[in-house]
């Protein structure tokens, strides 16, 4: 069935992005919103808007009953979950289908399977995708944990089986620390995720975070190449690139093929991302997890492949076969995305909601700004701090960095602090230009190099 | 005798306890000292402690747990 109307079960910039894709396909859009979001851009752009509850996410964007009721009332064909909130909640996907509508994403069963870190690791092994040395599934008790640590060596990461998004992770350096932290991690996982199950992995100390965009229609499976997401602060991505710079071609081919093998193993349907750690020294890559949804950083893939991933999600969810075969998917040039957050980089990245008094967005070849902002908009304090994503494309990476620095200089958001100064400093940084980064690069760089260029923040603010 | 007001320095979501499983920082009727934490404000997924900022007795909360607050809104009152 071709989708003719959709309810967007999300907010912020991704809701805007989904509405734009739907409009391009002639699909009627219904936007849900919390009481704090009545003025958001997605509400203004949608054909219809429905208030689903109080500002707290669990009373609105995480309230399955309220969203299903809104979808029924609006009589939509489909629900798009975006990212975050209920996007990786298998029960939500099932509830949408049970209500007679299409969930734009994989089945609830696939979401649950791939969302369980232990089950996903087993699927990866079946598909011959390399995994980080660690426990085979959940660790039964502290004695088993000690035996695993002695086999794989310290440092060791303890992870919540039901965790994700960088949460529920502890790193231990010794047996003594393991004995101390293991019960705490289990109690914390039980409290945070309702599941105290833990698994263990060796820490790859100097790794790059590289991920592969996959797409499936349940029968055909393709990759849209990889993204480099190593620049992170507190395990949250800050800056992403496509393709991964200085990744040897043979490695790239094996990496992308392994992601397709994993998608094939589960008969994947929709857009997804397979995340890996890549150890440059040993030239080994290791599977971390699958995200069964559209990713924040999907635009850089769109910029280098020319594919509209969100439109493709609508088509495949409506029952169409994939519009592309692997040989059709080619890359051109280089793209970088900067996540512009409402945080003050000069004050320890303190989040700062507020009202946008002036907004000026750069335009030109290869420049895209996906945002929730408009002049006069008041950013509410109840949700994450992402204001928008500046995405810049050019024929090669050096040109892309130059164009990015210029675009950042011409992006003006007044009325609240933003992370634009951080990105400007990164765009001009010699180590970033050389591509000499890994997942712990940014935090040490912030302490040394960024402190030294603090004048940049004064200049831009 | 007029009561003293404790206002929220930030907009966000107010929490009376550090987690759902722990008792509130302050129960109604408690005495507070300036440095005592009376609650947390969640701003864009980060949590900040809210100090009483003044000494007082017999605290009364005007904002419920997990309710949205605006910057400058009165969270609680105490007797001097």
Short mmCIF file of C-alpha atoms in Angstrom, two decimals:
data_model
loop_
_atom_site.label_atom_id
_atom_site.label_comp_id
_atom_site.label_asym_id
_atom_site.label_seq_id
_atom_site.Cartn_x
_atom_site.Cartn_y
_atom_site.Cartn_z
CA UNK A 1 0.00 0.00 0.00
CA UNK A 2 1.37 3.40 -0.92
CA UNK A 3 1.49 5.65 2.13
CA UNK A 4 -0.73 8.72 1.69
CA UNK A 5 -0.61 10.15 5.20
CA UNK A 6 1.83 9.94 8.09
CA UNK A 7 1.99 10.87 11.75
CA UNK A 8 5.40 12.05 12.92
CA UNK A 9 6.03 10.66 16.41
CA UNK A 10 8.97 12.90 17.15
CA UNK A 11 9.98 16.55 17.44
CA UNK A 12 12.83 18.93 16.60
CA UNK A 13 14.91 18.91 13.46
CA UNK A 14 14.16 15.30 12.51
CA UNK A 15 10.40 15.99 12.54
CA UNK A 16 11.06 18.86 10.12
CA UNK A 17 13.22 16.57 7.96
CA UNK A 18 10.51 13.88 7.84
CA UNK A 19 7.81 16.43 6.95
CA UNK A 20 9.93 17.75 4.06
CA UNK A 21 10.45 14.22 2.70
CA UNK A 22 6.73 13.45 3.06
CA UNK A 23 5.72 16.65 1.28
CA UNK A 24 8.07 15.86 -1.60
CA UNK A 25 6.18 12.58 -2.00
CA UNK A 26 2.74 14.21 -1.70
CA UNK A 27 2.05 12.59 1.68
CA UNK A 28 -0.25 14.34 4.18
CA UNK A 29 1.58 15.10 7.45
CA UNK A 30 0.25 15.02 11.01
CA UNK A 31 2.63 16.28 13.69
CA UNK A 32 2.19 15.37 17.35
CA UNK A 33 3.60 17.71 19.96
CA UNK A 34 3.83 18.20 23.70
CA UNK A 35 2.30 21.21 25.45
CA UNK A 36 5.79 22.82 25.39
CA UNK A 37 6.18 22.36 21.63
CA UNK A 38 3.08 24.04 20.21
CA UNK A 39 5.31 26.64 18.52
CA UNK A 40 7.87 24.31 17.02
CA UNK A 41 8.75 24.50 13.35
CA UNK A 42 7.44 21.01 12.54
CA UNK A 43 3.99 22.00 13.87
CA UNK A 44 3.99 25.04 11.58
CA UNK A 45 5.01 22.97 8.55
CA UNK A 46 2.67 20.00 9.07
CA UNK A 47 -0.81 19.80 7.57
CA UNK A 48 -2.24 19.04 11.01
CA UNK A 49 -0.95 19.11 14.59
CA UNK A 50 -2.14 17.25 17.69
CA UNK A 51 -1.24 18.02 21.30
CA UNK A 52 -0.49 14.71 23.01
CA UNK A 53 0.40 15.79 26.52
CA UNK A 54 2.60 17.46 29.10
CA UNK A 55 6.21 18.52 28.35
CA UNK A 56 7.89 15.58 30.13
CA UNK A 57 8.80 13.05 27.39
CA UNK A 58 7.18 10.14 29.20
CA UNK A 59 3.89 12.04 29.22
CA UNK A 60 4.05 12.90 25.52
CA UNK A 61 6.69 11.64 23.06
CA UNK A 62 7.20 8.39 25.01
CA UNK A 63 3.48 7.85 25.64
CA UNK A 64 2.53 5.03 23.27
CA UNK A 65 -1.21 5.17 24.05
CA UNK A 66 -1.42 8.91 23.43
CA UNK A 67 0.43 8.64 20.11
CA UNK A 68 -1.65 5.71 18.88
CA UNK A 69 -4.83 7.57 19.86
CA UNK A 70 -3.66 10.64 17.91
CA UNK A 71 -2.81 8.50 14.87
CA UNK A 72 -6.27 6.87 14.96
CA UNK A 73 -7.99 10.23 15.38
CA UNK A 74 -6.07 11.67 12.44
CA UNK A 75 -6.76 8.58 10.31
CA UNK A 76 -3.18 8.25 9.06
CA UNK A 77 -1.76 5.31 7.08
CA UNK A 78 1.63 5.30 8.78
CA UNK A 79 3.76 6.46 11.70
CA UNK A 80 7.36 7.66 11.37
CA UNK A 81 9.26 7.44 14.66
CA UNK A 82 12.36 9.51 13.76
CA UNK A 83 15.33 8.82 16.07
CA UNK A 84 15.43 8.63 19.88
CA UNK A 85 12.11 8.55 21.81
CA UNK A 86 10.14 5.46 20.65
CA UNK A 87 12.09 4.82 17.45
CA UNK A 88 13.76 1.67 18.79
CA UNK A 89 10.87 0.47 20.92
CA UNK A 90 9.60 -2.84 19.53
CA UNK A 91 6.36 -2.58 21.49
CA UNK A 92 5.61 0.76 19.86
CA UNK A 93 6.19 -0.72 16.40
CA UNK A 94 3.84 -3.58 17.30
CA UNK A 95 1.20 -1.17 18.65
CA UNK A 96 1.25 0.84 15.41
CA UNK A 97 0.75 -2.33 13.36
CA UNK A 98 -1.94 -3.64 15.74
CA UNK A 99 -3.80 -0.35 15.20
CA UNK A 100 -3.85 -1.10 11.45
CA UNK A 101 -1.12 1.32 10.41
CA UNK A 102 2.36 1.01 8.93
CA UNK A 103 5.36 1.51 11.20
CA UNK A 104 8.12 3.15 9.16
CA UNK A 105 10.99 0.96 10.26
CA UNK A 106 11.75 -2.69 10.90
CA UNK A 107 9.29 -5.08 12.64
CA UNK A 108 8.95 -4.94 16.41
CA UNK A 109 10.60 -8.35 16.52
CA UNK A 110 13.65 -7.16 14.55
CA UNK A 111 13.95 -4.06 16.74
CA UNK A 112 13.91 -6.16 19.92
CA UNK A 113 16.40 -8.67 18.52
CA UNK A 114 18.91 -6.10 17.30
CA UNK A 115 18.31 -3.80 20.29
CA UNK A 116 19.43 -6.50 22.71
CA UNK A 117 23.21 -6.08 22.62
CA UNK A 118 23.85 -9.71 23.44
CA UNK A 119 21.45 -11.07 20.81
CA UNK A 120 22.84 -8.63 18.23
CA UNK A 121 26.36 -9.85 18.92
CA UNK A 122 25.24 -13.40 18.31
CA UNK A 123 23.61 -12.40 15.02
CA UNK A 124 26.83 -10.66 14.01
CA UNK A 125 28.80 -13.81 14.74
CA UNK A 126 26.39 -15.90 12.63
CA UNK A 127 26.88 -13.44 9.75
CA UNK A 128 30.69 -13.72 10.19
CA UNK A 129 30.92 -10.07 11.26
CA UNK A 130 33.92 -9.61 13.58
CA UNK A 131 33.00 -8.72 17.18
CA UNK A 132 35.11 -7.19 19.94
CA UNK A 133 36.70 -9.90 22.14
CA UNK A 134 34.43 -10.32 25.16
CA UNK A 135 31.79 -12.43 26.84
CA UNK A 136 29.65 -14.82 24.82
CA UNK A 137 26.38 -13.26 25.84
CA UNK A 138 25.36 -12.21 29.30
CA UNK A 139 27.81 -12.65 32.14
CA UNK A 140 26.24 -14.89 34.79
CA UNK A 141 28.11 -13.63 37.86
CA UNK A 142 31.28 -12.05 39.18
CA UNK A 143 33.25 -15.32 38.96
CA UNK A 144 32.41 -15.60 35.25
CA UNK A 145 33.31 -11.92 34.83
CA UNK A 146 36.74 -12.47 36.37
CA UNK A 147 37.45 -15.44 34.10
CA UNK A 148 36.51 -13.41 31.00
CA UNK A 149 38.64 -10.44 32.08
CA UNK A 150 41.66 -12.70 32.54
CA UNK A 151 41.16 -14.16 29.07
CA UNK A 152 40.70 -10.86 27.14
CA UNK A 153 42.89 -8.58 29.30
CA UNK A 154 42.28 -5.14 30.83
CA UNK A 155 40.96 -2.51 30.34
CA UNK A 156 37.52 -4.08 30.10
CA UNK A 157 34.19 -2.45 29.40
CA UNK A 158 31.10 -3.55 31.34
CA UNK A 159 27.94 -2.80 29.37
CA UNK A 160 24.25 -3.05 30.16
CA UNK A 161 22.63 -5.60 27.80
CA UNK A 162 19.62 -3.31 27.47
CA UNK A 163 21.65 -0.08 27.25
CA UNK A 164 22.40 2.13 24.27
CA UNK A 165 23.28 5.62 23.17
CA UNK A 166 26.47 5.45 25.22
CA UNK A 167 24.60 4.86 28.47
CA UNK A 168 25.15 2.04 30.94
CA UNK A 169 28.88 1.64 30.27
CA UNK A 170 31.73 1.34 32.80
CA UNK A 171 35.42 0.80 32.17
CA UNK A 172 37.55 -1.09 34.67
CA UNK A 173 41.34 -1.36 34.73
CA UNK A 174 41.93 -4.20 37.19
CA UNK A 175 40.39 -7.22 38.90
CA UNK A 176 39.86 -5.16 42.05
CA UNK A 177 37.95 -2.52 40.10
CA UNK A 178 35.95 -5.21 38.32
CA UNK A 179 34.88 -6.76 41.64
CA UNK A 180 33.82 -3.33 42.89
CA UNK A 181 32.04 -2.09 39.77
CA UNK A 182 30.30 -5.24 38.52
CA UNK A 183 27.51 -5.33 41.15
CA UNK A 184 27.06 -1.55 40.90
CA UNK A 185 26.75 -1.73 37.12
CA UNK A 186 24.16 -4.48 37.42
CA UNK A 187 22.07 -2.53 39.93
CA UNK A 188 22.35 0.61 37.79
CA UNK A 189 21.31 -1.26 34.64
CA UNK A 190 18.32 -2.76 36.46
CA UNK A 191 17.26 0.73 37.61
CA UNK A 192 17.85 2.47 34.27
CA UNK A 193 16.71 -0.17 31.79
CA UNK A 194 14.63 -2.59 33.89
CA UNK A 195 17.17 -5.31 33.07
CA UNK A 196 20.28 -5.90 35.17
CA UNK A 197 21.94 -8.11 32.52
CA UNK A 198 25.55 -7.23 31.70
CA UNK A 199 28.06 -8.22 29.08
CA UNK A 200 31.75 -7.48 28.75
CA UNK A 201 34.06 -6.33 25.99
CA UNK A 202 37.73 -5.55 25.67
CA UNK A 203 38.40 -1.80 25.40
CA UNK A 204 40.02 -0.89 22.09
CA UNK A 205 42.07 2.00 23.42
CA UNK A 206 42.71 3.91 20.23
CA UNK A 207 39.78 3.23 17.95
CA UNK A 208 37.86 5.10 15.33
CA UNK A 209 34.08 4.92 15.31
CA UNK A 210 32.99 4.00 11.80
CA UNK A 211 29.46 3.03 10.86
CA UNK A 212 27.78 1.73 7.73
CA UNK A 213 24.40 2.91 6.42
CA UNK A 214 22.32 -0.08 5.43
CA UNK A 215 18.97 -0.34 3.70
CA UNK A 216 16.73 -3.31 3.13
CA UNK A 217 13.26 -4.12 1.85
CA UNK A 218 13.16 -7.56 3.47
CA UNK A 219 14.54 -9.24 0.32
CA UNK A 220 17.20 -6.96 -1.07
CA UNK A 221 19.93 -5.42 1.05
CA UNK A 222 22.40 -2.67 0.23
CA UNK A 223 24.88 -0.40 1.96
CA UNK A 224 25.30 3.32 1.27
CA UNK A 225 28.92 3.33 2.38
CA UNK A 226 30.32 4.44 5.70
CA UNK A 227 30.50 7.43 8.04
CA UNK A 228 33.28 8.43 10.42
CA UNK A 229 31.92 9.49 13.83
CA UNK A 230 35.03 9.49 16.02
CA UNK A 231 34.72 13.05 17.29
CA UNK A 232 32.66 12.52 20.43
CA UNK A 233 32.20 14.21 23.78
CA UNK A 234 30.86 12.07 26.60
CA UNK A 235 30.10 9.38 24.00
CA UNK A 236 27.88 11.76 22.07
CA UNK A 237 28.82 12.43 18.46
CA UNK A 238 29.74 16.02 17.71
CA UNK A 239 31.10 15.94 14.15
CA UNK A 240 30.67 13.31 11.43
CA UNK A 241 32.17 12.72 8.01
CA UNK A 242 31.42 10.65 4.95
CA UNK A 243 33.36 8.81 3.78
CA UNK A 244 35.84 7.83 6.49
CA UNK A 245 39.11 9.62 5.74
CA UNK A 246 42.23 7.48 5.14
CA UNK A 247 40.34 4.21 5.41
CA UNK A 248 42.06 1.69 3.13
CA UNK A 249 39.81 0.61 0.27
CA UNK A 250 40.07 -3.11 0.97
CA UNK A 251 39.00 -2.49 4.58
CA UNK A 252 36.11 -0.31 3.40
CA UNK A 253 34.88 -3.04 1.09
CA UNK A 254 35.01 -5.71 3.79
CA UNK A 255 33.37 -3.37 6.32
CA UNK A 256 30.46 -2.49 4.06
CA UNK A 257 30.04 -6.10 2.91
CA UNK A 258 29.88 -7.28 6.52
CA UNK A 259 27.09 -4.78 7.27
CA UNK A 260 25.11 -6.09 4.31
CA UNK A 261 25.71 -9.67 5.52
CA UNK A 262 24.26 -8.71 8.88
CA UNK A 263 21.21 -7.06 7.27
CA UNK A 264 20.71 -10.19 5.16
CA UNK A 265 20.98 -12.46 8.20
CA UNK A 266 17.91 -10.81 9.79
CA UNK A 267 16.00 -9.98 6.58
CA UNK A 268 16.24 -6.29 7.46
CA UNK A 269 13.59 -3.81 6.29
CA UNK A 270 14.11 -0.05 6.31
CA UNK A 271 17.07 2.21 7.06
CA UNK A 272 19.61 1.10 9.62
CA UNK A 273 23.15 1.65 10.76
CA UNK A 274 25.74 -0.91 11.73
CA UNK A 275 28.32 0.59 14.08
CA UNK A 276 31.93 -0.56 14.32
CA UNK A 277 35.16 0.26 16.07
CA UNK A 278 38.14 0.35 13.77
CA UNK A 279 41.64 -0.17 15.14
CA UNK A 280 44.01 1.60 12.74
CA UNK A 281 47.12 -0.12 14.08
CA UNK A 282 45.90 -3.66 13.59
CA UNK A 283 43.58 -2.76 10.66
CA UNK A 284 40.81 -4.71 12.41
CA UNK A 285 37.19 -3.65 12.67
CA UNK A 286 34.75 -4.88 15.27
CA UNK A 287 30.95 -4.80 15.35
CA UNK A 288 29.43 -2.72 18.19
CA UNK A 289 25.68 -2.42 17.57
CA UNK A 290 22.87 -1.87 15.09
CA UNK A 291 20.65 1.20 15.19
CA UNK A 292 17.30 0.23 13.70
CA UNK A 293 16.23 3.73 12.63
CA UNK A 294 17.28 6.79 10.69
CA UNK A 295 20.42 8.27 12.24
CA UNK A 296 21.04 11.93 13.20
CA UNK A 297 24.00 12.04 10.79
CA UNK A 298 22.18 10.52 7.79
CA UNK A 299 22.52 13.74 5.70
CA UNK A 300 26.24 13.28 5.05
CA UNK A 301 25.45 9.96 3.39
CA UNK A 302 22.75 11.68 1.34
CA UNK A 303 25.24 14.37 0.28
CA UNK A 304 27.83 11.92 -1.07
CA UNK A 305 25.41 9.39 -2.62
CA UNK A 306 22.58 11.63 -3.81
CA UNK A 307 20.06 9.28 -2.20
CA UNK A 308 17.18 10.70 -0.13
CA UNK A 309 17.17 8.15 2.69
CA UNK A 310 13.98 9.43 4.35
CA UNK A 311 12.00 9.35 1.11
CA UNK A 312 13.31 5.83 0.53
CA UNK A 313 12.05 4.86 4.01
CA UNK A 314 8.54 5.96 3.02
CA UNK A 315 8.66 4.01 -0.25
CA UNK A 316 9.96 0.77 1.25
CA UNK A 317 7.55 0.96 4.22
CA UNK A 318 4.73 1.38 1.69
CA UNK A 319 5.70 -1.96 0.17
CA UNK A 320 7.86 -0.91 -2.78
CA UNK A 321 11.08 -2.79 -3.45
CA UNK A 322 14.34 -0.90 -2.91
CA UNK A 323 14.68 1.64 -5.69
CA UNK A 324 18.44 1.10 -5.86
CA UNK A 325 20.68 -1.87 -6.38
CA UNK A 326 24.18 -1.91 -4.95
CA UNK A 327 25.84 -1.06 -8.26
CA UNK A 328 23.69 2.12 -8.53
CA UNK A 329 25.06 3.47 -5.25
CA UNK A 330 28.20 5.49 -5.84
CA UNK A 331 29.90 8.21 -3.84
CA UNK A 332 31.08 11.60 -4.93
CA UNK A 333 33.14 14.08 -2.90
CA UNK A 334 33.27 14.48 0.87
CA UNK A 335 30.70 15.67 3.43
CA UNK A 336 30.98 16.83 7.05
CA UNK A 337 28.18 17.42 9.55
CA UNK A 338 28.50 19.63 12.63
CA UNK A 339 25.93 19.20 15.38
CA UNK A 340 25.05 22.69 16.54
CA UNK A 341 23.86 22.42 20.14
CA UNK A 342 22.44 24.97 22.58
CA UNK A 343 25.44 24.59 24.86
CA UNK A 344 28.11 27.02 25.95
CA UNK A 345 31.54 25.64 24.99
CA UNK A 346 33.23 28.38 27.05
CA UNK A 347 31.38 27.22 30.18
CA UNK A 348 31.85 23.46 30.20
CA UNK A 349 29.12 22.89 27.59
CA UNK A 350 26.36 23.93 29.97
CA UNK A 351 23.08 23.55 28.10
CA UNK A 352 21.24 26.83 27.65
CA UNK A 353 17.68 27.05 26.40
CA UNK A 354 16.49 30.47 25.30
CA UNK A 355 14.94 32.56 22.58
CA UNK A 356 16.55 32.97 19.17
CA UNK A 357 16.65 36.71 18.52
CA UNK A 358 18.39 36.51 15.14
CA UNK A 359 19.07 33.69 12.71
CA UNK A 360 21.16 33.92 9.58
CA UNK A 361 21.89 30.74 7.64
CA UNK A 362 24.65 30.45 5.01
CA UNK A 363 23.63 29.36 1.54
CA UNK A 364 25.56 28.15 -1.46
CA UNK A 365 26.79 25.10 -3.27
CA UNK A 366 27.21 22.08 -1.00
CA UNK A 367 25.73 23.74 2.09
CA UNK A 368 22.71 22.35 3.93
CA UNK A 369 21.31 23.29 7.34
CA UNK A 370 18.77 20.90 8.88
CA UNK A 371 17.25 22.77 11.80
CA UNK A 372 14.32 23.28 14.15
CA UNK A 373 15.03 27.00 14.47
CA UNK A 374 13.38 30.14 13.22
CA UNK A 375 13.92 33.71 14.40
CA UNK A 376 11.81 34.34 17.49
CA UNK A 377 11.61 30.65 18.47
CA UNK A 378 12.07 29.80 22.15
CA UNK A 379 14.03 26.58 22.61
CA UNK A 380 12.36 24.65 25.45
CA UNK A 381 14.48 23.13 28.27
CA UNK A 382 12.76 19.74 28.29
CA UNK A 383 14.50 17.97 25.41
CA UNK A 384 17.99 17.55 24.01
CA UNK A 385 20.14 20.49 23.02
CA UNK A 386 20.43 19.86 19.27
CA UNK A 387 19.45 23.02 17.37
CA UNK A 388 20.48 21.98 13.92
CA UNK A 389 23.04 20.27 11.76
CA UNK A 390 25.28 22.14 9.37
CA UNK A 391 26.20 19.79 6.54
CA UNK A 392 28.79 20.80 3.99
CA UNK A 393 29.85 18.94 0.85
CA UNK A 394 32.76 19.50 -1.53
CA UNK A 395 34.72 17.57 -4.18
CA UNK A 396 37.45 16.64 -1.70
CA UNK A 397 38.03 16.77 2.04
CA UNK A 398 40.37 19.78 2.15
CA UNK A 399 37.94 21.88 0.12
CA UNK A 400 35.14 20.62 2.34
CA UNK A 401 36.96 21.79 5.50
CA UNK A 402 37.57 25.22 3.95
CA UNK A 403 33.96 25.53 2.86
CA UNK A 404 32.81 24.37 6.28
CA UNK A 405 34.89 27.02 8.08
CA UNK A 406 33.41 29.67 5.81
CA UNK A 407 29.85 28.39 6.31
CA UNK A 408 30.30 28.27 10.10
CA UNK A 409 31.55 31.87 10.07
CA UNK A 410 28.37 32.85 8.26
CA UNK A 411 26.00 30.93 10.51
CA UNK A 412 24.58 33.34 13.08
CA UNK A 413 22.33 32.22 15.92
CA UNK A 414 21.81 35.01 18.45
CA UNK A 415 20.01 34.86 21.77
CA UNK A 416 21.57 31.73 23.22
CA UNK A 417 25.05 30.20 23.28
CA UNK A 418 25.81 27.51 20.72
CA UNK A 419 28.64 25.13 19.86
CA UNK A 420 29.47 27.01 16.63
CA UNK A 421 32.83 28.23 18.10
CA UNK A 422 33.83 24.65 18.86
CA UNK A 423 33.12 23.57 15.28
CA UNK A 424 34.95 26.55 13.83
CA UNK A 425 38.03 25.66 15.87
CA UNK A 426 37.78 22.02 14.75
CA UNK A 427 37.39 23.03 11.09
CA UNK A 428 40.61 25.03 11.35
CA UNK A 429 42.57 22.50 13.40
CA UNK A 430 45.66 20.88 11.80
CA UNK A 431 45.10 17.51 13.52
CA UNK A 432 41.52 17.36 12.26
CA UNK A 433 42.77 18.22 8.77
CA UNK A 434 45.29 15.37 8.95
CA UNK A 435 42.51 13.03 10.06
CA UNK A 436 44.50 12.03 13.12
CA UNK A 437 41.53 11.36 15.34
CA UNK A 438 39.98 8.56 17.37
CA UNK A 439 37.08 8.28 19.84
CA UNK A 440 39.03 9.94 22.67
CA UNK A 441 40.56 12.68 20.56
CA UNK A 442 37.99 15.37 21.23
CA UNK A 443 37.96 15.30 25.03
CA UNK A 444 41.75 15.71 25.31
CA UNK A 445 41.75 18.26 22.47
CA UNK A 446 39.12 20.30 24.37
CA UNK A 447 41.40 20.46 27.40
CA UNK A 448 44.49 21.52 25.48
CA UNK A 449 43.97 22.96 21.99
CA UNK A 450 40.46 24.36 22.42
CA UNK A 451 41.39 26.16 25.64
CA UNK A 452 44.25 27.77 23.69
CA UNK A 453 41.95 29.10 20.96
CA UNK A 454 39.37 30.42 23.38
CA UNK A 455 39.65 33.76 21.59
CA UNK A 456 37.62 32.13 18.84
CA UNK A 457 34.56 31.95 21.07
CA UNK A 458 34.85 35.64 21.90
CA UNK A 459 35.21 36.48 18.21
CA UNK A 460 32.12 34.53 17.20
CA UNK A 461 29.90 35.22 20.20
CA UNK B 1 5.42 37.00 59.27
CA UNK B 2 6.09 36.77 55.58
CA UNK B 3 7.68 33.66 54.19
CA UNK B 4 10.95 33.51 52.22
CA UNK B 5 10.89 32.33 48.63
CA UNK B 6 13.26 29.90 46.92
CA UNK B 7 13.18 30.47 43.17
CA UNK B 8 14.40 28.27 40.33
CA UNK B 9 17.52 29.74 38.69
CA UNK B 10 16.79 27.79 35.47
CA UNK B 11 13.92 26.62 33.32
CA UNK B 12 13.44 22.86 33.19
CA UNK B 13 11.89 19.93 35.00
CA UNK B 14 11.97 19.91 38.81
CA UNK B 15 12.81 16.76 40.77
CA UNK B 16 12.56 16.45 44.54
CA UNK B 17 14.85 13.40 44.76
CA UNK B 18 18.03 12.25 43.03
CA UNK B 19 16.21 9.16 41.70
CA UNK B 20 12.73 7.62 41.89
CA UNK B 21 14.01 5.11 44.47
CA UNK B 22 15.54 7.57 46.93
CA UNK B 23 13.76 9.79 49.46
CA UNK B 24 13.35 13.49 48.59
CA UNK B 25 16.19 15.84 49.47
CA UNK B 26 13.80 17.69 51.77
CA UNK B 27 10.43 16.66 53.19
CA UNK B 28 7.69 19.21 53.71
CA UNK B 29 8.26 20.88 57.08
CA UNK B 30 12.04 20.34 57.14
CA UNK B 31 14.47 23.08 58.10
CA UNK B 32 17.02 24.08 55.42
CA UNK B 33 20.47 25.68 55.43
CA UNK B 34 21.77 27.81 52.55
CA UNK B 35 24.00 25.10 51.13
CA UNK B 36 21.41 22.30 51.31
CA UNK B 37 20.20 20.82 48.04
CA UNK B 38 16.42 21.03 47.84
CA UNK B 39 16.00 19.45 44.40
CA UNK B 40 17.29 19.00 40.88
CA UNK B 41 16.42 20.80 37.69
CA UNK B 42 16.76 18.85 34.45
CA UNK B 43 17.75 21.13 31.63
CA UNK B 44 18.20 19.52 28.22
CA UNK B 45 18.92 16.10 29.69
CA UNK B 46 21.49 17.38 32.20
CA UNK B 47 20.81 17.64 35.92
CA UNK B 48 21.76 20.57 38.13
CA UNK B 49 21.44 20.70 41.90
CA UNK B 50 19.36 23.50 43.34
CA UNK B 51 20.64 24.86 46.67
CA UNK B 52 18.22 26.45 49.15
CA UNK B 53 20.32 29.61 49.02
CA UNK B 54 19.04 30.73 52.42
CA UNK B 55 18.43 29.41 55.93
CA UNK B 56 14.87 28.71 57.02
CA UNK B 57 12.38 26.43 58.71
CA UNK B 58 9.25 24.56 57.76
CA UNK B 59 9.78 24.26 54.00
CA UNK B 60 6.72 24.04 51.75
CA UNK B 61 7.12 23.00 48.11
CA UNK B 62 4.99 24.83 45.55
CA UNK B 63 6.11 22.69 42.60
CA UNK B 64 5.42 18.96 42.42
CA UNK B 65 8.02 16.38 41.55
CA UNK B 66 8.68 16.11 37.77
CA UNK B 67 6.77 19.28 37.00
CA UNK B 68 8.04 21.88 34.52
CA UNK B 69 9.32 25.15 36.02
CA UNK B 70 10.30 28.48 34.50
CA UNK B 71 13.39 30.45 35.46
CA UNK B 72 12.49 32.66 38.42
CA UNK B 73 9.45 30.59 39.39
CA UNK B 74 9.02 30.02 43.14
CA UNK B 75 9.83 26.39 43.94
CA UNK B 76 9.42 26.49 47.71
CA UNK B 77 8.83 28.78 50.68
CA UNK B 78 10.32 28.69 54.18
CA UNK B 79 9.77 30.49 57.45
CA UNK B 80 12.64 32.78 58.38
#
